[in-house]
mmCIF file of C-alpha atoms and ligand atoms in Angstrom:
data_model
loop_
_atom_site.group_PDB
_atom_site.id
_atom_site.type_symbol
_atom_site.label_atom_id
_atom_site.label_comp_id
_atom_site.label_asym_id
_atom_site.label_seq_id
_atom_site.Cartn_x
_atom_site.Cartn_y
_atom_site.Cartn_z
ATOM 1 C CA MET W 1 0.000 0.000 0.000
ATOM 2 C CA THR W 2 1.335 3.409 -0.937
ATOM 3 C CA ALA W 3 -1.649 5.653 -0.153
ATOM 4 C CA THR W 4 -2.001 7.578 3.094
ATOM 5 C CA LEU W 5 -4.841 6.091 5.145
ATOM 6 C CA ILE W 6 -7.457 8.706 6.042
ATOM 7 C CA ASP W 7 -8.375 7.757 9.591
ATOM 8 C CA GLY W 8 -12.023 8.767 9.940
ATOM 9 C CA LYS W 9 -12.371 6.872 13.195
ATOM 10 C CA SER W 10 -9.743 8.966 14.911
ATOM 11 C CA PHE W 11 -10.915 12.216 13.265
ATOM 12 C CA ALA W 12 -14.483 11.503 14.431
ATOM 13 C CA ALA W 13 -13.257 10.831 17.982
ATOM 14 C CA GLY W 14 -11.535 14.230 18.010
ATOM 15 C CA LEU W 15 -14.667 15.879 16.638
ATOM 16 C CA ARG W 16 -16.861 14.238 19.315
ATOM 17 C CA GLN W 17 -14.425 15.458 21.955
ATOM 18 C CA ARG W 18 -14.765 19.051 20.724
ATOM 19 C CA ILE W 19 -18.561 18.660 20.583
ATOM 20 C CA ALA W 20 -18.565 17.353 24.161
ATOM 21 C CA GLU W 21 -16.574 20.418 25.281
ATOM 22 C CA HIS W 22 -19.000 22.796 23.531
ATOM 23 C CA THR W 23 -21.914 20.877 25.058
ATOM 24 C CA ALA W 24 -20.444 21.163 28.558
ATOM 25 C CA ALA W 25 -20.036 24.920 28.067
ATOM 26 C CA MET W 26 -23.654 25.220 26.924
ATOM 27 C CA LYS W 27 -24.871 23.206 29.898
ATOM 28 C CA GLU W 28 -23.147 25.682 32.192
ATOM 29 C CA ARG W 29 -25.418 28.336 30.665
ATOM 30 C CA GLY W 30 -28.438 26.123 31.384
ATOM 31 C CA ILE W 31 -28.854 24.831 27.828
ATOM 32 C CA THR W 32 -28.747 21.074 27.148
ATOM 33 C CA PRO W 33 -28.828 20.133 23.452
ATOM 34 C CA GLY W 34 -31.450 17.477 22.706
ATOM 35 C CA LEU W 35 -31.707 15.106 19.734
ATOM 36 C CA ALA W 36 -34.881 13.139 18.986
ATOM 37 C CA VAL W 37 -34.529 10.061 16.785
ATOM 38 C CA VAL W 38 -37.635 8.414 15.359
ATOM 39 C CA LEU W 39 -37.539 4.837 14.085
ATOM 40 C CA VAL W 40 -40.555 3.348 12.355
ATOM 41 C CA GLY W 41 -40.494 -0.440 11.923
ATOM 42 C CA GLU W 42 -37.854 -3.027 12.690
ATOM 43 C CA ASP W 43 -35.293 -2.786 9.893
ATOM 44 C CA PRO W 44 -32.211 -4.427 11.491
ATOM 45 C CA ALA W 45 -29.632 -2.040 9.974
ATOM 46 C CA SER W 46 -31.716 0.977 11.052
ATOM 47 C CA GLN W 47 -31.984 -0.422 14.588
ATOM 48 C CA VAL W 48 -28.194 -0.672 14.808
ATOM 49 C CA TYR W 49 -27.769 2.935 13.568
ATOM 50 C CA VAL W 50 -30.419 4.296 15.927
ATOM 51 C CA ARG W 51 -28.892 2.550 18.955
ATOM 52 C CA SER W 52 -25.494 3.898 18.046
ATOM 53 C CA LYS W 53 -26.840 7.438 17.549
ATOM 54 C CA GLY W 54 -28.528 7.370 20.972
ATOM 55 C CA LYS W 55 -25.399 6.089 22.710
ATOM 56 C CA GLN W 56 -23.077 8.669 21.163
ATOM 57 C CA THR W 57 -25.564 11.470 21.827
ATOM 58 C CA ARG W 58 -25.599 10.627 25.551
ATOM 59 C CA GLU W 59 -21.801 10.171 25.657
ATOM 60 C CA THR W 60 -21.413 13.715 24.321
ATOM 61 C CA GLY W 61 -23.550 15.029 27.185
ATOM 62 C CA MET W 62 -26.650 15.765 25.119
ATOM 63 C CA ASN W 63 -30.173 14.541 25.790
ATOM 64 C CA SER W 64 -31.313 11.679 23.564
ATOM 65 C CA PHE W 65 -35.010 11.068 22.953
ATOM 66 C CA GLU W 66 -35.876 7.850 21.132
ATOM 67 C CA HIS W 67 -39.275 7.143 19.615
ATOM 68 C CA ARG W 68 -39.987 3.694 18.190
ATOM 69 C CA LEU W 69 -43.199 3.139 16.260
ATOM 70 C CA PRO W 70 -44.530 -0.086 14.724
ATOM 71 C CA ALA W 71 -44.139 -0.594 10.967
ATOM 72 C CA ASP W 72 -47.895 -0.270 10.386
ATOM 73 C CA THR W 73 -48.172 3.144 12.086
ATOM 74 C CA PRO W 74 -50.431 5.432 10.023
ATOM 75 C CA GLU W 75 -48.547 8.329 8.444
ATOM 76 C CA ALA W 76 -50.819 10.796 10.263
ATOM 77 C CA GLU W 77 -49.574 9.428 13.581
ATOM 78 C CA LEU W 78 -45.931 9.928 12.580
ATOM 79 C CA LEU W 79 -46.734 13.451 11.392
ATOM 80 C CA ALA W 80 -48.407 14.152 14.742
ATOM 81 C CA LEU W 81 -45.260 13.002 16.567
ATOM 82 C CA VAL W 82 -43.067 15.200 14.343
ATOM 83 C CA GLY W 83 -45.416 18.108 15.103
ATOM 84 C CA GLN W 84 -45.056 17.480 18.818
ATOM 85 C CA LEU W 85 -41.227 17.339 18.563
ATOM 86 C CA ASN W 86 -41.262 20.558 16.506
ATOM 87 C CA GLU W 87 -42.994 22.294 19.422
ATOM 88 C CA ASP W 88 -40.853 20.756 22.184
ATOM 89 C CA PRO W 89 -38.211 23.280 23.361
ATOM 90 C CA ALA W 90 -36.061 20.447 24.789
ATOM 91 C CA VAL W 91 -35.670 19.020 21.290
ATOM 92 C CA ASN W 92 -33.156 20.881 19.120
ATOM 93 C CA GLY W 93 -32.706 18.225 16.450
ATOM 94 C CA ILE W 94 -35.109 15.736 14.891
ATOM 95 C CA LEU W 95 -34.022 12.751 12.815
ATOM 96 C CA VAL W 96 -36.528 10.386 11.237
ATOM 97 C CA GLN W 97 -34.604 7.276 10.273
ATOM 98 C CA LEU W 98 -34.935 6.319 6.602
ATOM 99 C CA PRO W 99 -36.127 4.284 4.815
ATOM 100 C CA LEU W 100 -39.708 4.605 6.039
ATOM 101 C CA PRO W 101 -42.240 1.820 5.433
ATOM 102 C CA GLY W 102 -43.680 1.803 1.904
ATOM 103 C CA HIS W 103 -47.078 3.271 2.815
ATOM 104 C CA MET W 104 -45.470 6.522 3.978
ATOM 105 C CA ASP W 105 -44.536 9.551 1.868
ATOM 106 C CA GLU W 106 -40.929 10.208 2.897
ATOM 107 C CA ALA W 107 -40.805 13.704 1.433
ATOM 108 C CA ALA W 108 -43.990 14.714 3.273
ATOM 109 C CA VAL W 109 -42.592 13.459 6.582
ATOM 110 C CA ILE W 110 -39.179 15.109 6.123
ATOM 111 C CA ASN W 111 -40.737 18.404 5.071
ATOM 112 C CA ALA W 112 -42.935 18.356 8.181
ATOM 113 C CA ILE W 113 -39.792 18.730 10.335
ATOM 114 C CA ARG W 114 -39.004 22.347 11.214
ATOM 115 C CA PRO W 115 -36.050 23.297 8.999
ATOM 116 C CA GLU W 116 -34.126 24.633 12.040
ATOM 117 C CA LYS W 117 -34.432 21.198 13.702
ATOM 118 C CA ASP W 118 -33.711 19.194 10.531
ATOM 119 C CA VAL W 119 -30.283 17.896 11.586
ATOM 120 C CA ASP W 120 -30.220 15.533 8.583
ATOM 121 C CA GLY W 121 -30.384 18.518 6.216
ATOM 122 C CA PHE W 122 -33.001 16.747 4.085
ATOM 123 C CA HIS W 123 -35.798 19.338 4.327
ATOM 124 C CA ILE W 124 -36.474 21.052 1.013
ATOM 125 C CA LEU W 125 -35.576 24.449 2.527
ATOM 126 C CA ASN W 126 -32.184 23.211 3.696
ATOM 127 C CA VAL W 127 -31.549 21.610 0.301
ATOM 128 C CA GLY W 128 -32.339 24.959 -1.345
ATOM 129 C CA ARG W 129 -30.277 26.946 1.128
ATOM 130 C CA LEU W 130 -27.240 24.713 0.564
ATOM 131 C CA ALA W 131 -27.661 24.976 -3.207
ATOM 132 C CA THR W 132 -27.820 28.775 -3.048
ATOM 133 C CA GLY W 133 -24.980 29.297 -0.569
ATOM 134 C CA GLN W 134 -27.193 30.259 2.377
ATOM 135 C CA LYS W 135 -26.823 29.119 5.968
ATOM 136 C CA ALA W 136 -28.280 25.595 6.032
ATOM 137 C CA MET W 137 -28.316 22.342 7.917
ATOM 138 C CA VAL W 138 -25.956 20.165 5.857
ATOM 139 C CA PRO W 139 -26.425 16.375 5.420
ATOM 140 C CA CYS W 140 -24.118 14.476 7.770
ATOM 141 C CA THR W 141 -22.278 12.053 5.472
ATOM 142 C CA PRO W 142 -21.291 14.714 2.909
ATOM 143 C CA LEU W 143 -20.320 17.098 5.725
ATOM 144 C CA GLY W 144 -18.101 14.415 7.291
ATOM 145 C CA SER W 145 -16.550 13.615 3.908
ATOM 146 C CA LEU W 146 -15.820 17.310 3.324
ATOM 147 C CA MET W 147 -14.107 17.609 6.706
ATOM 148 C CA LEU W 148 -11.841 14.647 5.868
ATOM 149 C CA LEU W 149 -11.046 16.089 2.432
ATOM 150 C CA ARG W 150 -10.169 19.523 3.802
ATOM 151 C CA ASP W 151 -8.033 17.963 6.513
ATOM 152 C CA GLN W 152 -6.169 15.910 3.917
ATOM 153 C CA LEU W 153 -5.834 18.449 1.118
ATOM 154 C CA GLY W 154 -6.280 21.899 2.610
ATOM 155 C CA SER W 155 -7.821 23.841 -0.269
ATOM 156 C CA LEU W 156 -10.046 21.987 -2.769
ATOM 157 C CA SER W 157 -10.046 24.966 -5.132
ATOM 158 C CA GLY W 158 -9.708 24.026 -8.809
ATOM 159 C CA LYS W 159 -9.465 20.289 -8.145
ATOM 160 C CA ASN W 160 -11.360 17.903 -10.399
ATOM 161 C CA ALA W 161 -13.848 16.122 -8.152
ATOM 162 C CA LEU W 162 -15.921 13.165 -9.310
ATOM 163 C CA VAL W 163 -18.941 12.190 -7.241
ATOM 164 C CA ILE W 164 -20.179 8.737 -8.207
ATOM 165 C CA GLY W 165 -23.844 8.467 -7.178
ATOM 166 C CA ARG W 166 -26.689 10.996 -7.329
ATOM 167 C CA SER W 167 -28.698 10.289 -4.164
ATOM 168 C CA ASN W 168 -30.373 13.074 -2.216
ATOM 169 C CA ILE W 169 -28.615 11.871 0.964
ATOM 170 C CA VAL W 170 -25.027 11.808 -0.333
ATOM 171 C CA GLY W 171 -24.306 12.442 -4.028
ATOM 172 C CA LYS W 172 -26.203 15.681 -4.641
ATOM 173 C CA PRO W 173 -25.327 17.484 -1.362
ATOM 174 C CA MET W 174 -21.708 16.280 -1.658
ATOM 175 C CA ALA W 175 -21.499 17.884 -5.090
ATOM 176 C CA GLN W 176 -22.908 21.141 -3.679
ATOM 177 C CA LEU W 177 -20.328 21.217 -0.887
ATOM 178 C CA LEU W 178 -17.446 20.548 -3.286
ATOM 179 C CA LEU W 179 -18.718 23.306 -5.553
ATOM 180 C CA ARG W 180 -18.864 25.682 -2.592
ATOM 181 C CA ASP W 181 -15.186 24.899 -2.003
ATOM 182 C CA SER W 182 -14.482 25.813 -5.645
ATOM 183 C CA ALA W 183 -13.763 22.306 -6.914
ATOM 184 C CA THR W 184 -14.709 21.449 -10.502
ATOM 185 C CA VAL W 185 -17.447 18.926 -9.917
ATOM 186 C CA THR W 186 -18.813 16.087 -12.020
ATOM 187 C CA ILE W 187 -21.644 13.837 -10.864
ATOM 188 C CA ALA W 188 -21.572 10.357 -12.378
ATOM 189 C CA HIS W 189 -24.346 7.771 -12.158
ATOM 190 C CA SER W 190 -25.576 4.516 -13.665
ATOM 191 C CA ARG W 191 -26.031 6.050 -17.143
ATOM 192 C CA THR W 192 -22.633 7.766 -17.267
ATOM 193 C CA CYS W 193 -20.563 6.810 -20.339
ATOM 194 C CA ASP W 194 -16.919 5.739 -19.969
ATOM 195 C CA LEU W 195 -16.893 6.034 -16.191
ATOM 196 C CA PRO W 196 -13.410 4.429 -15.819
ATOM 197 C CA ASP W 197 -11.861 7.046 -18.134
ATOM 198 C CA LEU W 198 -13.765 9.873 -16.457
ATOM 199 C CA CYS W 199 -12.561 8.662 -13.078
ATOM 200 C CA ARG W 200 -8.938 8.682 -14.287
ATOM 201 C CA THR W 201 -9.204 12.481 -14.645
ATOM 202 C CA ALA W 202 -10.352 13.031 -11.042
ATOM 203 C CA ASP W 203 -8.124 14.449 -8.303
ATOM 204 C CA ILE W 204 -10.882 13.632 -5.813
ATOM 205 C CA VAL W 205 -13.197 10.619 -6.068
ATOM 206 C CA ILE W 206 -16.266 10.245 -3.868
ATOM 207 C CA ALA W 207 -17.754 6.774 -4.261
ATOM 208 C CA ALA W 208 -21.383 6.630 -3.148
ATOM 209 C CA VAL W 209 -23.087 4.006 -5.280
ATOM 210 C CA GLY W 210 -23.827 1.264 -2.761
ATOM 211 C CA ARG W 211 -22.148 -1.523 -4.734
ATOM 212 C CA ALA W 212 -19.269 -3.509 -3.283
ATOM 213 C CA HIS W 213 -15.898 -2.880 -4.968
ATOM 214 C CA PHE W 214 -17.545 -0.991 -7.848
ATOM 215 C CA VAL W 215 -14.600 1.398 -8.340
ATOM 216 C CA LYS W 216 -11.520 -0.475 -9.582
ATOM 217 C CA GLY W 217 -7.889 0.281 -8.824
ATOM 218 C CA ASP W 218 -7.044 1.106 -12.433
ATOM 219 C CA TRP W 219 -9.766 3.811 -12.483
ATOM 220 C CA ILE W 220 -7.796 5.881 -9.971
ATOM 221 C CA LYS W 221 -5.478 8.679 -11.070
ATOM 222 C CA PRO W 222 -2.088 8.281 -9.368
ATOM 223 C CA GLY W 223 -2.017 10.433 -6.237
ATOM 224 C CA ALA W 224 -5.800 11.050 -6.163
ATOM 225 C CA THR W 225 -7.735 11.344 -2.910
ATOM 226 C CA VAL W 226 -10.430 8.673 -2.600
ATOM 227 C CA ILE W 227 -13.398 8.935 -0.230
ATOM 228 C CA ASP W 228 -15.354 5.693 0.006
ATOM 229 C CA VAL W 229 -18.889 6.259 1.322
ATOM 230 C CA GLY W 230 -20.076 2.689 0.667
ATOM 231 C CA ILE W 231 -20.953 0.259 3.426
ATOM 232 C CA ASN W 232 -21.764 -3.089 1.821
ATOM 233 C CA ARG W 233 -22.334 -6.315 3.716
ATOM 234 C CA THR W 234 -20.672 -9.214 1.870
ATOM 235 C CA ASP W 235 -19.410 -12.708 2.725
ATOM 236 C CA ASP W 236 -16.048 -11.007 3.350
ATOM 237 C CA GLY W 237 -17.635 -8.660 5.914
ATOM 238 C CA LEU W 238 -18.193 -4.912 5.474
ATOM 239 C CA VAL W 239 -16.613 -3.520 2.319
ATOM 240 C CA GLY W 240 -16.767 -0.183 0.546
ATOM 241 C CA ASP W 241 -17.683 0.855 -2.992
ATOM 242 C CA VAL W 242 -13.965 0.970 -3.871
ATOM 243 C CA ASP W 243 -11.644 -1.988 -4.408
ATOM 244 C CA PHE W 244 -9.476 -0.862 -1.520
ATOM 245 C CA ALA W 245 -6.598 -3.329 -1.995
ATOM 246 C CA ALA W 246 -6.019 -2.219 -5.584
ATOM 247 C CA ALA W 247 -6.924 1.480 -5.217
ATOM 248 C CA SER W 248 -4.631 1.976 -2.234
ATOM 249 C CA GLN W 249 -1.655 1.066 -4.470
ATOM 250 C CA VAL W 250 -2.404 4.025 -6.733
ATOM 251 C CA ALA W 251 -4.183 6.702 -4.685
ATOM 252 C CA GLY W 252 -2.422 9.422 -2.715
ATOM 253 C CA ALA W 253 -4.871 9.045 0.167
ATOM 254 C CA ILE W 254 -7.896 6.834 0.777
ATOM 255 C CA THR W 255 -10.526 6.140 3.426
ATOM 256 C CA PRO W 256 -10.862 2.547 4.666
ATOM 257 C CA VAL W 257 -14.179 0.740 5.228
ATOM 258 C CA PRO W 258 -14.878 0.384 8.082
ATOM 259 C CA GLY W 259 -13.172 3.263 9.897
ATOM 260 C CA GLY W 260 -13.377 5.954 7.224
ATOM 261 C CA VAL W 261 -16.498 7.972 6.462
ATOM 262 C CA GLY W 262 -18.826 5.815 8.619
ATOM 263 C CA PRO W 263 -17.792 7.194 12.039
ATOM 264 C CA MET W 264 -17.929 10.741 10.651
ATOM 265 C CA THR W 265 -21.645 10.517 9.888
ATOM 266 C CA ILE W 266 -22.826 10.243 13.500
ATOM 267 C CA ALA W 267 -20.190 12.728 14.694
ATOM 268 C CA CYS W 268 -21.597 15.230 12.161
ATOM 269 C CA LEU W 269 -25.135 14.500 13.338
ATOM 270 C CA LEU W 270 -24.023 15.564 16.816
ATOM 271 C CA ALA W 271 -22.267 18.591 15.295
ATOM 272 C CA ASN W 272 -25.497 19.584 13.541
ATOM 273 C CA THR W 273 -27.476 19.127 16.758
ATOM 274 C CA LEU W 274 -25.059 21.431 18.561
ATOM 275 C CA THR W 275 -25.257 23.991 15.749
ATOM 276 C CA ALA W 276 -29.078 23.838 15.813
ATOM 277 C CA THR W 277 -29.017 24.359 19.590
ATOM 278 C CA ALA W 278 -26.693 27.352 19.304
ATOM 279 C CA ARG W 279 -28.888 28.936 16.610
ATOM 280 C CA ALA W 280 -32.080 28.281 18.609
ATOM 281 C CA ASN W 281 -30.542 30.168 21.531
ATOM 282 C CA GLY W 282 -29.148 33.089 19.564
ATOM 283 C CA LEU W 283 -25.534 31.963 20.051
ATOM 284 C CA PRO W 284 -22.896 32.000 17.267
ATOM 285 C CA ASP W 285 -22.288 28.749 15.374
ATOM 286 C CA PRO W 286 -19.687 26.648 17.226
ATOM 287 C CA GLU W 287 -16.313 26.946 15.472
ATOM 288 C CA GLY W 288 -15.331 24.299 12.922
ATOM 289 C CA LEU W 289 -18.565 22.300 12.866
ATOM 290 C CA THR W 290 -20.241 23.888 9.848
ATOM 291 C CA PRO W 291 -18.979 24.177 6.255
HETATM 292 N N1 GUN B 1 -30.734 6.112 6.581
HETATM 293 C C1 GUN B 1 -29.474 5.920 6.081
HETATM 294 N N2 GUN B 1 -28.732 7.018 6.252
HETATM 295 C C2 GUN B 1 -29.511 7.923 6.868
HETATM 296 C C3 GUN B 1 -29.283 9.245 7.326
HETATM 297 O O1 GUN B 1 -28.202 9.834 7.181
HETATM 298 N N3 GUN B 1 -30.330 9.847 7.936
HETATM 299 C C4 GUN B 1 -31.538 9.237 8.084
HETATM 300 N N4 GUN B 1 -32.522 9.908 8.675
HETATM 301 N N5 GUN B 1 -31.781 8.011 7.682
HETATM 302 C C5 GUN B 1 -30.763 7.357 7.079
#
């Protein structure tokens, strides 16, 4: 391996430490940040994420409120809960775990969350604010990826960045953040022609397609920085969207899976909760937690 390993696990630990310090300072002023997480149904992966979010929220010194609803909950009942959390002054952040059961309209539920409490950054107003350079809540996985990139590269200005994947959760907001940092951004997807050749022109590759080892080693430009957002369960355990063994021989720096972007996502959720709490109380945004 020749590439530098981008240690997201250690970066996230440092970030959580800073968040805990900010939280302690807020608590001294009588403000305790609170995050409400809503899980509908019993999806095993979602249950693992929600448990982990609750644990890390408490470890940081914040209040964690968990709401579990059965899979057959009527949408109106979920909307009523969101309405109640919107009004609750102890709740600064609201996260409704996705995916929701098929009978629910995800967009309607997300857009029912008050934009100021939308710590996922999925509300249509936050999407629009990010796209137009206004103060927004920024989706956690792209925010965490941006922090790792800036830490590794310093300025991203003028770099060719390729985002592979066009999801609302990762691909599109990631592209917006890279653009804000003056990178030259391309978004690739399943219909993109000559993806391997396109990838060979990229100084920065963000792989967010959800397919194990989709990005091959010989697609990587020598010295490029590779951020692997994928978490795929295979017979070989958890693997990313990038063929790590091959890509790490060519790249300048690369995130591992696990231990790369994954730990950054929850750390950024806590960062967003802290930012939302500061804004709700008329305090300045805590340093270094927003783009
Ligand atoms: N499901 C998978 N990732 C996410 C996320 O970042 N936020 C929410 N709410 N649900 C998810």
